[in-house]
Short mmCIF file of C-alpha atoms in Angstrom, two decimals:
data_model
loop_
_atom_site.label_atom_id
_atom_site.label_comp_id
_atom_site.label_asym_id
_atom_site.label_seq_id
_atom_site.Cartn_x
_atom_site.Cartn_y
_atom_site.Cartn_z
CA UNK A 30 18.29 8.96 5.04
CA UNK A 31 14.90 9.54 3.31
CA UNK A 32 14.44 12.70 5.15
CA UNK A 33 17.38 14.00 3.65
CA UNK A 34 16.03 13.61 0.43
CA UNK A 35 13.19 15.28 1.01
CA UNK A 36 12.83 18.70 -0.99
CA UNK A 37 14.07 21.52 1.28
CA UNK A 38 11.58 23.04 4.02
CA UNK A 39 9.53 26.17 3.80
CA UNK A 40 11.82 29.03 5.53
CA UNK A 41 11.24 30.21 9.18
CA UNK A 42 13.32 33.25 8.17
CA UNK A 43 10.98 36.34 9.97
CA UNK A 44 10.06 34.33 12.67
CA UNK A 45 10.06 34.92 16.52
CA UNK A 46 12.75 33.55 17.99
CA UNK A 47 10.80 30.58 20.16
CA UNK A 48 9.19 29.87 17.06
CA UNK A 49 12.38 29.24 15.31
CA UNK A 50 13.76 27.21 17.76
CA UNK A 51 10.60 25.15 17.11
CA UNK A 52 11.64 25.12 13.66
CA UNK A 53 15.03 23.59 14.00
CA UNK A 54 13.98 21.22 16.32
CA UNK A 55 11.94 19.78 13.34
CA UNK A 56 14.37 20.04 11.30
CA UNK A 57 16.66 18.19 13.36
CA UNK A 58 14.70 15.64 14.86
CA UNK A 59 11.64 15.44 12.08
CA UNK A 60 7.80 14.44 12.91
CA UNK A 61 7.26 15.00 16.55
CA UNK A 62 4.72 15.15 18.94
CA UNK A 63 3.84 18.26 20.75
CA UNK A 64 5.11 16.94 24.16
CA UNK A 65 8.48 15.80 22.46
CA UNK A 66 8.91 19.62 21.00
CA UNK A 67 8.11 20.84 24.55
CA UNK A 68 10.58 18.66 26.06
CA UNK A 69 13.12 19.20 23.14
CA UNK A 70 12.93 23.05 22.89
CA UNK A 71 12.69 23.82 26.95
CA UNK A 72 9.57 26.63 26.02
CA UNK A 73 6.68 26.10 27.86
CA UNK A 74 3.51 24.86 26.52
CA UNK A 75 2.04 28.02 25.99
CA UNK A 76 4.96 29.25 24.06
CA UNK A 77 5.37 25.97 22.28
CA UNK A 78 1.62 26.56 21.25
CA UNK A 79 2.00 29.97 19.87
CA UNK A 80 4.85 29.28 18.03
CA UNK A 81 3.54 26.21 16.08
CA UNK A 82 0.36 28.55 15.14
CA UNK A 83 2.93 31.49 14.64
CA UNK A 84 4.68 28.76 11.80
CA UNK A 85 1.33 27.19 10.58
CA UNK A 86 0.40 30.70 9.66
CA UNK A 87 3.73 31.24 7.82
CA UNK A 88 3.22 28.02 5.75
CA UNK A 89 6.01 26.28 7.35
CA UNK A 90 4.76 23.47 9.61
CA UNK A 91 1.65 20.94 9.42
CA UNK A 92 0.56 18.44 11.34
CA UNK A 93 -0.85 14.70 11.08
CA UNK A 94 -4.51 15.51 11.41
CA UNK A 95 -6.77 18.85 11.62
CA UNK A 96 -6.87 18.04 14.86
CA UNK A 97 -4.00 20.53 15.59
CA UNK A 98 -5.21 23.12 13.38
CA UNK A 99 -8.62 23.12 15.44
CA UNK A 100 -6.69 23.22 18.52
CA UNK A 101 -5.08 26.44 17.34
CA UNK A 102 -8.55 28.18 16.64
CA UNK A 103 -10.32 27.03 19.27
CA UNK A 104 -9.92 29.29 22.44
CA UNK A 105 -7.94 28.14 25.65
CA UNK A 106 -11.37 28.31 27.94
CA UNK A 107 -13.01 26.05 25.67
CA UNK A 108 -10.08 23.36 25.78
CA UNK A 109 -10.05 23.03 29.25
CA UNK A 110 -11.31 19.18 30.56
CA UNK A 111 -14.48 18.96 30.76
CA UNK A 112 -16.97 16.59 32.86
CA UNK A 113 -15.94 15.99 36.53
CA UNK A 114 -12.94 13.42 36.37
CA UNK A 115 -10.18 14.44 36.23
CA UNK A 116 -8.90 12.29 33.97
CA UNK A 117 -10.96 13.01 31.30
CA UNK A 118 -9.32 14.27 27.91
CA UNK A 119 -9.52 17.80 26.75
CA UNK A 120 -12.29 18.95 23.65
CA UNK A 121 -9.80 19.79 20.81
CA UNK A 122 -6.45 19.23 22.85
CA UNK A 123 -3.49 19.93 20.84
CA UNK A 124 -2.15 16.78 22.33
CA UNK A 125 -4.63 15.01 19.76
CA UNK A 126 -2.87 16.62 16.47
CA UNK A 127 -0.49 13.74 16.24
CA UNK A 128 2.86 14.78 14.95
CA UNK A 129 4.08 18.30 13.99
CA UNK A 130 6.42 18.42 11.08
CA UNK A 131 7.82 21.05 8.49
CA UNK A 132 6.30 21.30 5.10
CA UNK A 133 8.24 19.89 2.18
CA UNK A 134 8.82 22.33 -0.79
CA UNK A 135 8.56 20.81 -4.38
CA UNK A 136 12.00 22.63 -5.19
CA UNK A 137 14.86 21.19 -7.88
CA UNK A 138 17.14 18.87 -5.63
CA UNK A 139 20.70 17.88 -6.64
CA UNK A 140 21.10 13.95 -5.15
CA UNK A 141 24.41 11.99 -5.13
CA UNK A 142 24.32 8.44 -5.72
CA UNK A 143 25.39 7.54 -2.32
CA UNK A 144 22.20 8.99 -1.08
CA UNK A 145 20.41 7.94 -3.68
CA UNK A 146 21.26 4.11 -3.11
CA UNK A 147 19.34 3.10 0.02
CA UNK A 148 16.43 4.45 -1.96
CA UNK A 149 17.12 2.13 -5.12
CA UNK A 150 17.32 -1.31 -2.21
CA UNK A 151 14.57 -0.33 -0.42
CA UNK A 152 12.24 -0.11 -3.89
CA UNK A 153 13.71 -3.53 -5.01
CA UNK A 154 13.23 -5.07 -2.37
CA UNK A 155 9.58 -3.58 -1.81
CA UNK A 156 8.64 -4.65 -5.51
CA UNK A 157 11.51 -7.08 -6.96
CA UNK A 158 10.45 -5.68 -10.26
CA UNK A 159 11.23 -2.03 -10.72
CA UNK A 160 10.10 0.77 -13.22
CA UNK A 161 9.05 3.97 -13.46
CA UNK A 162 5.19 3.46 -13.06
CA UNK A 163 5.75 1.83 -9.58
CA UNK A 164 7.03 5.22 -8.51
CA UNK A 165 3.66 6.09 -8.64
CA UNK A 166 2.52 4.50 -5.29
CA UNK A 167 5.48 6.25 -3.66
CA UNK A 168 5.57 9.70 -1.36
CA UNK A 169 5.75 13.08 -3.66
CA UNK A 170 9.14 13.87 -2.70
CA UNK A 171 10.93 10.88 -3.91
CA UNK A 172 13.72 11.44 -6.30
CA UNK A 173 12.48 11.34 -10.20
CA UNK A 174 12.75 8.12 -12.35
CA UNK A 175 16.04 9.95 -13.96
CA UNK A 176 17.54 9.92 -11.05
CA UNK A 177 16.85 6.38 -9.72
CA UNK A 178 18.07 5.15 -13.52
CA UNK A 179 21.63 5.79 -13.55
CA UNK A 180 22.08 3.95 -9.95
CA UNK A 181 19.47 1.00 -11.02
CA UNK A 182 22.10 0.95 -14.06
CA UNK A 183 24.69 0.75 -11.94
CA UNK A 184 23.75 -1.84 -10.18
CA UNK A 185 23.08 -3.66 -13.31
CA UNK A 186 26.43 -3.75 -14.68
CA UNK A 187 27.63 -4.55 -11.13
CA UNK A 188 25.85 -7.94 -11.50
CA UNK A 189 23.36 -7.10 -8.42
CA UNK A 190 20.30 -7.06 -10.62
CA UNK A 191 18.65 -7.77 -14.38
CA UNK A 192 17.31 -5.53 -16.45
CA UNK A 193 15.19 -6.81 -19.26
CA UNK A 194 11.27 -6.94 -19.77
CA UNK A 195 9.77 -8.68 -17.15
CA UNK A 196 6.16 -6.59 -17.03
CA UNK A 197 4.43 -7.11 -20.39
CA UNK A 198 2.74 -3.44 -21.60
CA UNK A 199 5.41 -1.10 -19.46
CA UNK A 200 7.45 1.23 -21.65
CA UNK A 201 11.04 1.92 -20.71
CA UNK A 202 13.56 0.31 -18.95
CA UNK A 203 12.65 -2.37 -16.14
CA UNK A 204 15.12 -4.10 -13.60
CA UNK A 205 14.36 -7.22 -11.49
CA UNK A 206 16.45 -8.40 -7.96
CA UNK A 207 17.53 -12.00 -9.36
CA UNK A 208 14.90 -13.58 -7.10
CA UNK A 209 11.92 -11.90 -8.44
CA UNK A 210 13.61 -12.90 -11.71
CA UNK A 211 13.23 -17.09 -11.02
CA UNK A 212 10.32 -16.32 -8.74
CA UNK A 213 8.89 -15.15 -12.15
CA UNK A 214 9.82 -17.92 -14.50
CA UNK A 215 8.18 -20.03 -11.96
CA UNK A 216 5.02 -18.29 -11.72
CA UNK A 217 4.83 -18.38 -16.06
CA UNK A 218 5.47 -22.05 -15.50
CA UNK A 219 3.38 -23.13 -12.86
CA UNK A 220 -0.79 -23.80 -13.84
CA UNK A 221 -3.71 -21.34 -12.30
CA UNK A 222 -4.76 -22.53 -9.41
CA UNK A 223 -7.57 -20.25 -8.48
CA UNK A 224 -6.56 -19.25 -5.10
CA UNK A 225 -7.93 -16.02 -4.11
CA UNK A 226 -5.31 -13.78 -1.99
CA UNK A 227 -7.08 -10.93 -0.23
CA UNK A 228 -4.21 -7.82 0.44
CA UNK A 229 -4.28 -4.70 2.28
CA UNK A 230 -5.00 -1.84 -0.14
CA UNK A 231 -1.64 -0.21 1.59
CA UNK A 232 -0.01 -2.99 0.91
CA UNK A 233 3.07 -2.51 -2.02
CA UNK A 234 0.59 -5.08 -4.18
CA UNK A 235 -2.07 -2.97 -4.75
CA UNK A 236 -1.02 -2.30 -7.99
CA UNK A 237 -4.35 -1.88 -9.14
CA UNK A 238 -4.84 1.17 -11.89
CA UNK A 239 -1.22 1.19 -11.89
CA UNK A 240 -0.04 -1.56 -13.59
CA UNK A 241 -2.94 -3.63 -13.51
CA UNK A 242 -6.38 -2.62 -15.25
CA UNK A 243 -8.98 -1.04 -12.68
CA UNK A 244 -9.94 2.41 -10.69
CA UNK A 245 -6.71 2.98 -9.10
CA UNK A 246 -7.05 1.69 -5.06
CA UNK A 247 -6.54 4.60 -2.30
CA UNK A 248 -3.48 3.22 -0.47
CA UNK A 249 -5.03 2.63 3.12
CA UNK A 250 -5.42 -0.02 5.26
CA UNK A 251 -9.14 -0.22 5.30
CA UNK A 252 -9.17 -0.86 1.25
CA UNK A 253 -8.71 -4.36 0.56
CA UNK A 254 -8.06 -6.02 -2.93
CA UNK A 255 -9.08 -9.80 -3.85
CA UNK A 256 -6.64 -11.44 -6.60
CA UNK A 257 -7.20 -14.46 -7.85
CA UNK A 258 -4.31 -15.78 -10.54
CA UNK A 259 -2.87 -12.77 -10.22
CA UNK A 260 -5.65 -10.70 -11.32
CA UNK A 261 -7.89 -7.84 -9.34
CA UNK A 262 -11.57 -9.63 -9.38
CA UNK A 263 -13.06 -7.46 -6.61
CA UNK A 264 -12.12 -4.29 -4.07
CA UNK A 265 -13.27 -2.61 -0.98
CA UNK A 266 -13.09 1.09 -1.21
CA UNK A 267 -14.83 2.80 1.55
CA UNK A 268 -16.92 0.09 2.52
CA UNK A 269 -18.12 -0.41 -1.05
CA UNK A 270 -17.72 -3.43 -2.75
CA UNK A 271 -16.65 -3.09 -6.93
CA UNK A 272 -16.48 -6.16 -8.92
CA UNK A 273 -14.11 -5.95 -11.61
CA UNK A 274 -15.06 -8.81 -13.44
CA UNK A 275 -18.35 -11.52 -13.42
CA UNK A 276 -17.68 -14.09 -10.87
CA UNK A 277 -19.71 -16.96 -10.18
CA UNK A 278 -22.11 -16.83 -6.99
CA UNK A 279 -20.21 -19.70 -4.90
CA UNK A 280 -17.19 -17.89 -5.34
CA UNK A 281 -18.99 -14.28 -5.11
CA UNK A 282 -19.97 -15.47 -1.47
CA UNK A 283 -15.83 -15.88 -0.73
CA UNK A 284 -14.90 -12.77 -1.80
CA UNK A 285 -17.59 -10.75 -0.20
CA UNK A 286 -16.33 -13.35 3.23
CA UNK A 287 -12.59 -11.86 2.51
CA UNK A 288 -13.05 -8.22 1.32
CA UNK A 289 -14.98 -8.13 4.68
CA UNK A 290 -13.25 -10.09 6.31
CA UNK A 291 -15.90 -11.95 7.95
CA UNK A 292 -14.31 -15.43 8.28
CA UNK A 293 -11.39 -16.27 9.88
CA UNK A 294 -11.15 -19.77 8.98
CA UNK A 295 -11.56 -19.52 5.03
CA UNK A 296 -10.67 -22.84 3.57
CA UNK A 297 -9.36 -20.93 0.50
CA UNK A 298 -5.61 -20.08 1.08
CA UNK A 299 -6.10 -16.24 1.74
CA UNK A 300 -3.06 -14.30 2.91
CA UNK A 301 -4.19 -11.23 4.33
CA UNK A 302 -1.72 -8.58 4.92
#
């Protein structure tokens, strides 16, 4: 379903024939490994090979790393195993691109709200709170806020959700599952209590320089974030600690203990994701 949503690929159209069989195969199946398109298409390697450079070169296919792009430039002789076992992997093996896939274009798309709804449940229940700015963290190709509005409304006067103001300093509409709603009210209700929750920075609560203050965090798992009431007090971004805000040197020790994750008995309550 989110593949379909996806802008429309960059044409094969001119293409050698293997190479556009390569073509629908990723179109029909999506990210694959270079085995799978060998297996799925019935070319040989080889001609599997040529006709994924024959499509990089057109602009319509990409791959997971540059791993697969070095493959492609680096000569057959050199890729040959090297070293005397035989089991030994090849230099620049095209088997180490990870997965081949076809290059989105950022073209107008028409959606229908049928399509459009699996989208709207899997936000909500990824965030509880939705709203345009949240859309931010979310792949390229994702349908625009318009879009997303008239089935979030929808859902609103279906009784499956609220809409009010539930993030103070958001413009425009917002729209809460009815759990985040009392999950919420308790939250405002309940007292600070100071625990420090360490999260992934790919994790959907890095929010950080996206609705909360801060240098936006690079969504990957080696990023982390330290909250404590609900607040960003420190990150990890490439190995480099930032402190957002003066902390006091007992509790300075903690966070440095779960940014890097050098305990793993804390005795604060840490949830790492």
């Amino acid at each position: 379903l989110w593949n379909r949503l996806a802008a429309p690929v960059a044409g094969s159209n001119g293409a050698s024939p293997r190479a556009q069989r390569v073509a629908a195969f990723l179109t029909e199946h999506g990210a694959s490994f270079f085995d799978e398109i060998v297996e799925g298409t019935g070319q040989l390697r080889t001609q599997v090979e040529e006709s994924l450079a024959e499509l990089v070169v057109a602009g319509c296919v990409t791959s997971d790393s540059f791993a697969g792009l070095r493959a492609l430039l680096t000569p057959s002789e050199k890729r040959k195993p090297f070293g005397r076992r035989a089991h030994r992997r090849s230099l620049f093996g095209i088997e180490d691109a990870g997965r081949w896939s076809l290059r989105k274009r950022k073209d107008e798309r028409d959606f229908d709200s049928a399509s459009l709804e699996p989208v709207v449940h899997a936000l909500l229940r990824r965030y509880g709170v939705v709203f345009w700015k949240v859309l931010q963290r979310e792949a390229a190709w994702l349908p625009p806020w318009r879009d997303l509005l008239h089935v979030l409304r929808r859902f609103e006067a279906r009784g499956d959700i609220r809409g009010g103001r539930f993030v103070a300093g958001i413009s425009g509409e917002q729209f809460a599952t009815p759990e985040a709603v009392t999950a919420l009210r308790e939250t405002r209700r309940a007292k600070p209590a100071g625990e420090l929750i360490a999260v992934s920075g790919a994790d959907p609560l890095n929010l950080v320089g996206v609705v909360l203050p801060g240098a936006r965090v690079p969504a990957l798992t080696g990023n982390r974030i330290v909250y404590r009431n609900g607040a960003p007090i420190a990150t990890l971004v490439g190995g480099e600690i930032d402190w957002l805000e003066r902390i006091e040197p007992a509790t300075r020790a903690q966070v440095e203990d779960l940014l890097l994750q050098r305990r793993a008995g804390s005795p604060l309550l840490a949830y790492l994701r």
